[in-house]
Amino acid sequence: MDKIFAPWRIEWIEREDKNPDVEKCIFCEFPERGEDREHLIVAQNEYAFVMLNNYPYNPGHVMVIPRVHTGAYEDLSDEVLLGHAQLKTRTFEAMTTAFDPDGFNTGLNLGSGSGGSIEHHLHTHIVPRWEGDTNFMPVIGDTKVIVQAVEETYHRLHTAFAELDDTRDIGKDTAVRVDS
């Protein structure tokens, strides 16, 4: 693996204002802005929302994010846990329609040692998988090939969510409302 030494990057890493356009947690702020498509929010219910990962492992990689700001799973109320779980179920349905994967990887990164980049607002990753979707590029070439633009992924998932029962499609730039 090639290594690049870039000592000037430490200033960016250690800066106080991590994102000058975001005053607080992005998972708290982005849904409040009403710019769902711009922030890759594709579906939502009262308790959680589905957001595309801007750096996907595979096409269709999403995060299901509770609207409660916490890094501790045990802090979520039963009502929020149920709403989050129901939205995950609907996400599997929409992803199956949109992408026809052979399977899924799903999980949470909890705590600073888990490898997650946003540790103070828990979120569940759902990654669609296909037989043979891994190849030599990540191993030999240290390169991950993403075969679909995030915009195309958004369109396909938005359409699939809108076709589910008990959903309301308010428009192509607004997250589909999913009733529990």
PDB file of C-alpha atoms in Angstrom:
ATOM      1  CA  MET A   1       0.000   0.000   0.000  1.00  0.00           C
ATOM      2  CA  ASP A   2       1.333   3.437  -0.933  1.00  0.00           C
ATOM      3  CA  LYS A   3       1.600   5.995   1.864  1.00  0.00           C
ATOM      4  CA  ILE A   4       1.404   9.727   1.347  1.00  0.00           C
ATOM      5  CA  PHE A   5       2.982  12.001   3.935  1.00  0.00           C
ATOM      6  CA  ALA A   6       0.945  15.210   4.189  1.00  0.00           C
ATOM      7  CA  PRO A   7       1.861  17.068   7.401  1.00  0.00           C
ATOM      8  CA  TRP A   8      -0.212  20.115   6.395  1.00  0.00           C
ATOM      9  CA  ARG A   9      -3.391  18.033   6.864  1.00  0.00           C
ATOM     10  CA  ILE A  10      -2.967  17.972  10.667  1.00  0.00           C
ATOM     11  CA  GLU A  11      -4.213  21.559  10.825  1.00  0.00           C
ATOM     12  CA  TRP A  12      -7.467  20.467   9.142  1.00  0.00           C
ATOM     13  CA  ILE A  13      -7.818  17.393  11.376  1.00  0.00           C
ATOM     14  CA  GLU A  14      -7.303  19.338  14.613  1.00  0.00           C
ATOM     15  CA  ARG A  15      -9.420  22.383  13.714  1.00  0.00           C
ATOM     16  CA  GLU A  16     -12.193  23.377  16.101  1.00  0.00           C
ATOM     17  CA  ASP A  17     -14.831  23.955  13.419  1.00  0.00           C
ATOM     18  CA  LYS A  18     -15.043  20.577  11.654  1.00  0.00           C
ATOM     19  CA  ASN A  19     -17.668  21.749   9.156  1.00  0.00           C
ATOM     20  CA  PRO A  20     -18.305  25.498   9.047  1.00  0.00           C
ATOM     21  CA  ASP A  21     -21.705  24.949   7.380  1.00  0.00           C
ATOM     22  CA  VAL A  22     -22.904  22.674  10.207  1.00  0.00           C
ATOM     23  CA  GLU A  23     -23.365  24.122  13.685  1.00  0.00           C
ATOM     24  CA  LYS A  24     -24.125  20.807  15.382  1.00  0.00           C
ATOM     25  CA  CYS A  25     -24.335  17.104  14.524  1.00  0.00           C
ATOM     26  CA  ILE A  26     -25.036  16.555  10.799  1.00  0.00           C
ATOM     27  CA  PHE A  27     -27.502  13.795  11.673  1.00  0.00           C
ATOM     28  CA  CYS A  28     -29.454  16.315  13.762  1.00  0.00           C
ATOM     29  CA  GLU A  29     -29.110  19.322  11.474  1.00  0.00           C
ATOM     30  CA  PHE A  30     -29.562  17.936   7.948  1.00  0.00           C
ATOM     31  CA  PRO A  31     -33.160  16.671   8.424  1.00  0.00           C
ATOM     32  CA  GLU A  32     -34.145  20.074   9.865  1.00  0.00           C
ATOM     33  CA  ARG A  33     -32.952  21.965   6.786  1.00  0.00           C
ATOM     34  CA  GLY A  34     -35.645  20.612   4.469  1.00  0.00           C
ATOM     35  CA  GLU A  35     -33.144  19.910   1.694  1.00  0.00           C
ATOM     36  CA  ASP A  36     -33.589  16.144   1.693  1.00  0.00           C
ATOM     37  CA  ARG A  37     -32.166  15.331  -1.739  1.00  0.00           C
ATOM     38  CA  GLU A  38     -29.168  17.621  -1.243  1.00  0.00           C
ATOM     39  CA  HIS A  39     -28.383  15.842   2.036  1.00  0.00           C
ATOM     40  CA  LEU A  40     -29.124  12.391   0.548  1.00  0.00           C
ATOM     41  CA  ILE A  41     -32.102  11.733   2.853  1.00  0.00           C
ATOM     42  CA  VAL A  42     -34.271   9.335   0.876  1.00  0.00           C
ATOM     43  CA  ALA A  43     -36.992   8.234   3.332  1.00  0.00           C
ATOM     44  CA  GLN A  44     -38.186   8.982   6.849  1.00  0.00           C
ATOM     45  CA  ASN A  45     -40.715   8.262   9.527  1.00  0.00           C
ATOM     46  CA  GLU A  46     -41.475  10.027  12.794  1.00  0.00           C
ATOM     47  CA  TYR A  47     -38.556   8.393  14.635  1.00  0.00           C
ATOM     48  CA  ALA A  48     -35.776   7.900  12.072  1.00  0.00           C
ATOM     49  CA  PHE A  49     -34.609   8.638   8.546  1.00  0.00           C
ATOM     50  CA  VAL A  50     -32.657   6.883   5.787  1.00  0.00           C
ATOM     51  CA  MET A  51     -29.607   8.658   4.405  1.00  0.00           C
ATOM     52  CA  LEU A  52     -27.291   7.492   1.643  1.00  0.00           C
ATOM     53  CA  ASN A  53     -23.676   7.107   2.668  1.00  0.00           C
ATOM     54  CA  ASN A  54     -21.634   9.665   0.742  1.00  0.00           C
ATOM     55  CA  TYR A  55     -18.677   7.235   0.738  1.00  0.00           C
ATOM     56  CA  PRO A  56     -20.444   3.918   0.062  1.00  0.00           C
ATOM     57  CA  TYR A  57     -18.905   0.468   0.368  1.00  0.00           C
ATOM     58  CA  ASN A  58     -21.296  -0.641  -2.385  1.00  0.00           C
ATOM     59  CA  PRO A  59     -24.047   1.060  -4.394  1.00  0.00           C
ATOM     60  CA  GLY A  60     -27.082   1.449  -2.158  1.00  0.00           C
ATOM     61  CA  HIS A  61     -25.129   1.735   1.121  1.00  0.00           C
ATOM     62  CA  VAL A  62     -27.416   3.647   3.496  1.00  0.00           C
ATOM     63  CA  MET A  63     -27.624   4.578   7.146  1.00  0.00           C
ATOM     64  CA  VAL A  64     -30.857   4.407   9.142  1.00  0.00           C
ATOM     65  CA  ILE A  65     -30.555   7.137  11.750  1.00  0.00           C
ATOM     66  CA  PRO A  66     -32.784   7.714  14.788  1.00  0.00           C
ATOM     67  CA  ARG A  67     -33.841  11.322  15.336  1.00  0.00           C
ATOM     68  CA  VAL A  68     -32.535  11.147  18.931  1.00  0.00           C
ATOM     69  CA  HIS A  69     -28.984  12.447  19.378  1.00  0.00           C
ATOM     70  CA  THR A  70     -27.153   9.766  21.352  1.00  0.00           C
ATOM     71  CA  GLY A  71     -24.228   7.439  20.934  1.00  0.00           C
ATOM     72  CA  ALA A  72     -25.667   4.923  23.413  1.00  0.00           C
ATOM     73  CA  TYR A  73     -28.173   2.377  22.124  1.00  0.00           C
ATOM     74  CA  GLU A  74     -29.621   1.901  25.608  1.00  0.00           C
ATOM     75  CA  ASP A  75     -30.630   5.602  25.685  1.00  0.00           C
ATOM     76  CA  LEU A  76     -33.253   5.077  22.969  1.00  0.00           C
ATOM     77  CA  SER A  77     -36.851   4.719  24.131  1.00  0.00           C
ATOM     78  CA  ASP A  78     -38.884   1.670  23.146  1.00  0.00           C
ATOM     79  CA  GLU A  79     -40.922   3.894  20.824  1.00  0.00           C
ATOM     80  CA  VAL A  80     -37.813   5.154  18.997  1.00  0.00           C
ATOM     81  CA  LEU A  81     -36.319   1.647  18.844  1.00  0.00           C
ATOM     82  CA  LEU A  82     -39.528   0.336  17.266  1.00  0.00           C
ATOM     83  CA  GLY A  83     -39.729   3.195  14.749  1.00  0.00           C
ATOM     84  CA  HIS A  84     -36.056   2.712  13.848  1.00  0.00           C
ATOM     85  CA  ALA A  85     -36.556  -1.048  13.420  1.00  0.00           C
ATOM     86  CA  GLN A  86     -39.663  -0.545  11.280  1.00  0.00           C
ATOM     87  CA  LEU A  87     -37.806   1.857   8.998  1.00  0.00           C
ATOM     88  CA  LYS A  88     -34.942  -0.641   8.658  1.00  0.00           C
ATOM     89  CA  THR A  89     -37.468  -3.283   7.567  1.00  0.00           C
ATOM     90  CA  ARG A  90     -38.938  -0.939   4.944  1.00  0.00           C
ATOM     91  CA  THR A  91     -35.384  -0.103   3.822  1.00  0.00           C
ATOM     92  CA  PHE A  92     -34.639  -3.781   3.149  1.00  0.00           C
ATOM     93  CA  GLU A  93     -37.858  -3.943   1.089  1.00  0.00           C
ATOM     94  CA  ALA A  94     -36.975  -0.843  -0.951  1.00  0.00           C
ATOM     95  CA  MET A  95     -33.380  -1.962  -1.490  1.00  0.00           C
ATOM     96  CA  THR A  96     -34.529  -5.377  -2.684  1.00  0.00           C
ATOM     97  CA  THR A  97     -36.822  -3.699  -5.220  1.00  0.00           C
ATOM     98  CA  ALA A  98     -34.228  -1.137  -6.319  1.00  0.00           C
ATOM     99  CA  PHE A  99     -31.105  -3.316  -6.502  1.00  0.00           C
ATOM    100  CA  ASP A 100     -32.053  -7.016  -6.200  1.00  0.00           C
ATOM    101  CA  PRO A 101     -29.029  -7.839  -4.000  1.00  0.00           C
ATOM    102  CA  ASP A 102     -28.039 -11.363  -2.982  1.00  0.00           C
ATOM    103  CA  GLY A 103     -27.773 -10.300   0.663  1.00  0.00           C
ATOM    104  CA  PHE A 104     -27.042  -7.478   3.101  1.00  0.00           C
ATOM    105  CA  ASN A 105     -24.453  -6.488   5.679  1.00  0.00           C
ATOM    106  CA  THR A 106     -25.903  -4.429   8.510  1.00  0.00           C
ATOM    107  CA  GLY A 107     -24.544  -3.117  11.771  1.00  0.00           C
ATOM    108  CA  LEU A 108     -23.818  -0.320  14.212  1.00  0.00           C
ATOM    109  CA  ASN A 109     -20.489   1.259  15.106  1.00  0.00           C
ATOM    110  CA  LEU A 110     -20.869   2.142  18.798  1.00  0.00           C
ATOM    111  CA  GLY A 111     -18.180   3.981  20.736  1.00  0.00           C
ATOM    112  CA  SER A 112     -14.896   5.618  19.826  1.00  0.00           C
ATOM    113  CA  GLY A 113     -13.099   2.299  19.338  1.00  0.00           C
ATOM    114  CA  SER A 114     -15.604   0.939  16.820  1.00  0.00           C
ATOM    115  CA  GLY A 115     -14.213   2.654  13.748  1.00  0.00           C
ATOM    116  CA  GLY A 116     -17.203   4.884  13.083  1.00  0.00           C
ATOM    117  CA  SER A 117     -16.583   8.472  12.034  1.00  0.00           C
ATOM    118  CA  ILE A 118     -19.639   9.897  13.861  1.00  0.00           C
ATOM    119  CA  GLU A 119     -19.610   8.379  17.325  1.00  0.00           C
ATOM    120  CA  HIS A 120     -22.061  10.632  19.187  1.00  0.00           C
ATOM    121  CA  HIS A 121     -25.137   9.891  17.055  1.00  0.00           C
ATOM    122  CA  LEU A 122     -25.689   6.192  16.519  1.00  0.00           C
ATOM    123  CA  HIS A 123     -26.787   4.936  13.120  1.00  0.00           C
ATOM    124  CA  THR A 124     -27.280   1.563  11.462  1.00  0.00           C
ATOM    125  CA  HIS A 125     -25.437   0.845   8.221  1.00  0.00           C
ATOM    126  CA  ILE A 126     -27.184  -1.313   5.617  1.00  0.00           C
ATOM    127  CA  VAL A 127     -24.997  -2.414   2.710  1.00  0.00           C
ATOM    128  CA  PRO A 128     -26.458  -4.453  -0.157  1.00  0.00           C
ATOM    129  CA  ARG A 129     -24.200  -7.296  -1.318  1.00  0.00           C
ATOM    130  CA  TRP A 130     -23.980  -9.391  -4.466  1.00  0.00           C
ATOM    131  CA  GLU A 131     -22.167 -12.648  -4.989  1.00  0.00           C
ATOM    132  CA  GLY A 132     -18.788 -11.783  -6.475  1.00  0.00           C
ATOM    133  CA  ASP A 133     -18.975  -8.082  -5.547  1.00  0.00           C
ATOM    134  CA  THR A 134     -15.493  -8.205  -4.080  1.00  0.00           C
ATOM    135  CA  ASN A 135     -12.535  -8.615  -6.359  1.00  0.00           C
ATOM    136  CA  PHE A 136      -8.798  -8.083  -6.523  1.00  0.00           C
ATOM    137  CA  MET A 137      -8.914  -4.259  -6.693  1.00  0.00           C
ATOM    138  CA  PRO A 138      -9.240  -3.553  -2.937  1.00  0.00           C
ATOM    139  CA  VAL A 139      -6.690  -6.245  -2.074  1.00  0.00           C
ATOM    140  CA  ILE A 140      -4.050  -5.819  -4.775  1.00  0.00           C
ATOM    141  CA  GLY A 141      -4.701  -2.298  -6.009  1.00  0.00           C
ATOM    142  CA  ASP A 142      -5.865  -0.783  -2.690  1.00  0.00           C
ATOM    143  CA  THR A 143      -8.720   0.734  -4.712  1.00  0.00           C
ATOM    144  CA  LYS A 144     -12.483   0.400  -4.328  1.00  0.00           C
ATOM    145  CA  VAL A 145     -14.497   0.711  -7.524  1.00  0.00           C
ATOM    146  CA  ILE A 146     -17.963   2.237  -7.078  1.00  0.00           C
ATOM    147  CA  VAL A 147     -20.083   1.395 -10.098  1.00  0.00           C
ATOM    148  CA  GLN A 148     -23.002   3.778  -9.551  1.00  0.00           C
ATOM    149  CA  ALA A 149     -23.185   7.526  -8.920  1.00  0.00           C
ATOM    150  CA  VAL A 150     -24.802   8.545  -5.623  1.00  0.00           C
ATOM    151  CA  GLU A 151     -27.409  10.573  -7.568  1.00  0.00           C
ATOM    152  CA  GLU A 152     -28.538   7.467  -9.492  1.00  0.00           C
ATOM    153  CA  THR A 153     -28.661   5.461  -6.256  1.00  0.00           C
ATOM    154  CA  TYR A 154     -30.825   8.180  -4.673  1.00  0.00           C
ATOM    155  CA  HIS A 155     -33.250   8.141  -7.611  1.00  0.00           C
ATOM    156  CA  ARG A 156     -33.598   4.346  -7.602  1.00  0.00           C
ATOM    157  CA  LEU A 157     -34.122   4.112  -3.832  1.00  0.00           C
ATOM    158  CA  HIS A 158     -36.512   7.084  -3.748  1.00  0.00           C
ATOM    159  CA  THR A 159     -38.606   5.442  -6.471  1.00  0.00           C
ATOM    160  CA  ALA A 160     -38.556   2.069  -4.669  1.00  0.00           C
ATOM    161  CA  PHE A 161     -39.615   3.623  -1.334  1.00  0.00           C
ATOM    162  CA  ALA A 162     -42.429   5.527  -3.079  1.00  0.00           C
ATOM    163  CA  GLU A 163     -43.769   2.255  -4.518  1.00  0.00           C
ATOM    164  CA  LEU A 164     -44.060   0.591  -1.083  1.00  0.00           C
ATOM    165  CA  ASP A 165     -47.435   0.363   0.647  1.00  0.00           C
ATOM    166  CA  ASP A 166     -48.162   2.980   3.327  1.00  0.00           C
ATOM    167  CA  THR A 167     -45.789   5.618   1.958  1.00  0.00           C
ATOM    168  CA  ARG A 168     -46.282   9.175   0.721  1.00  0.00           C
ATOM    169  CA  ASP A 169     -44.120  10.600  -2.055  1.00  0.00           C
ATOM    170  CA  ILE A 170     -44.163  14.382  -1.665  1.00  0.00           C
ATOM    171  CA  GLY A 171     -41.761  15.044  -4.556  1.00  0.00           C
ATOM    172  CA  LYS A 172     -38.456  13.971  -6.062  1.00  0.00           C
ATOM    173  CA  ASP A 173     -36.435  16.347  -3.859  1.00  0.00           C
ATOM    174  CA  THR A 174     -38.170  15.378  -0.606  1.00  0.00           C
ATOM    175  CA  ALA A 175     -37.744  12.178   1.388  1.00  0.00           C
ATOM    176  CA  VAL A 176     -40.547   9.642   1.031  1.00  0.00           C
ATOM    177  CA  ARG A 177     -42.714   9.533   4.182  1.00  0.00           C
ATOM    178  CA  VAL A 178     -42.983   5.983   5.510  1.00  0.00           C
ATOM    179  CA  ASP A 179     -45.899   5.192   7.809  1.00  0.00           C
ATOM    180  CA  SER A 180     -45.179   2.608  10.487  1.00  0.00           C
TER     181      SER A 180
END
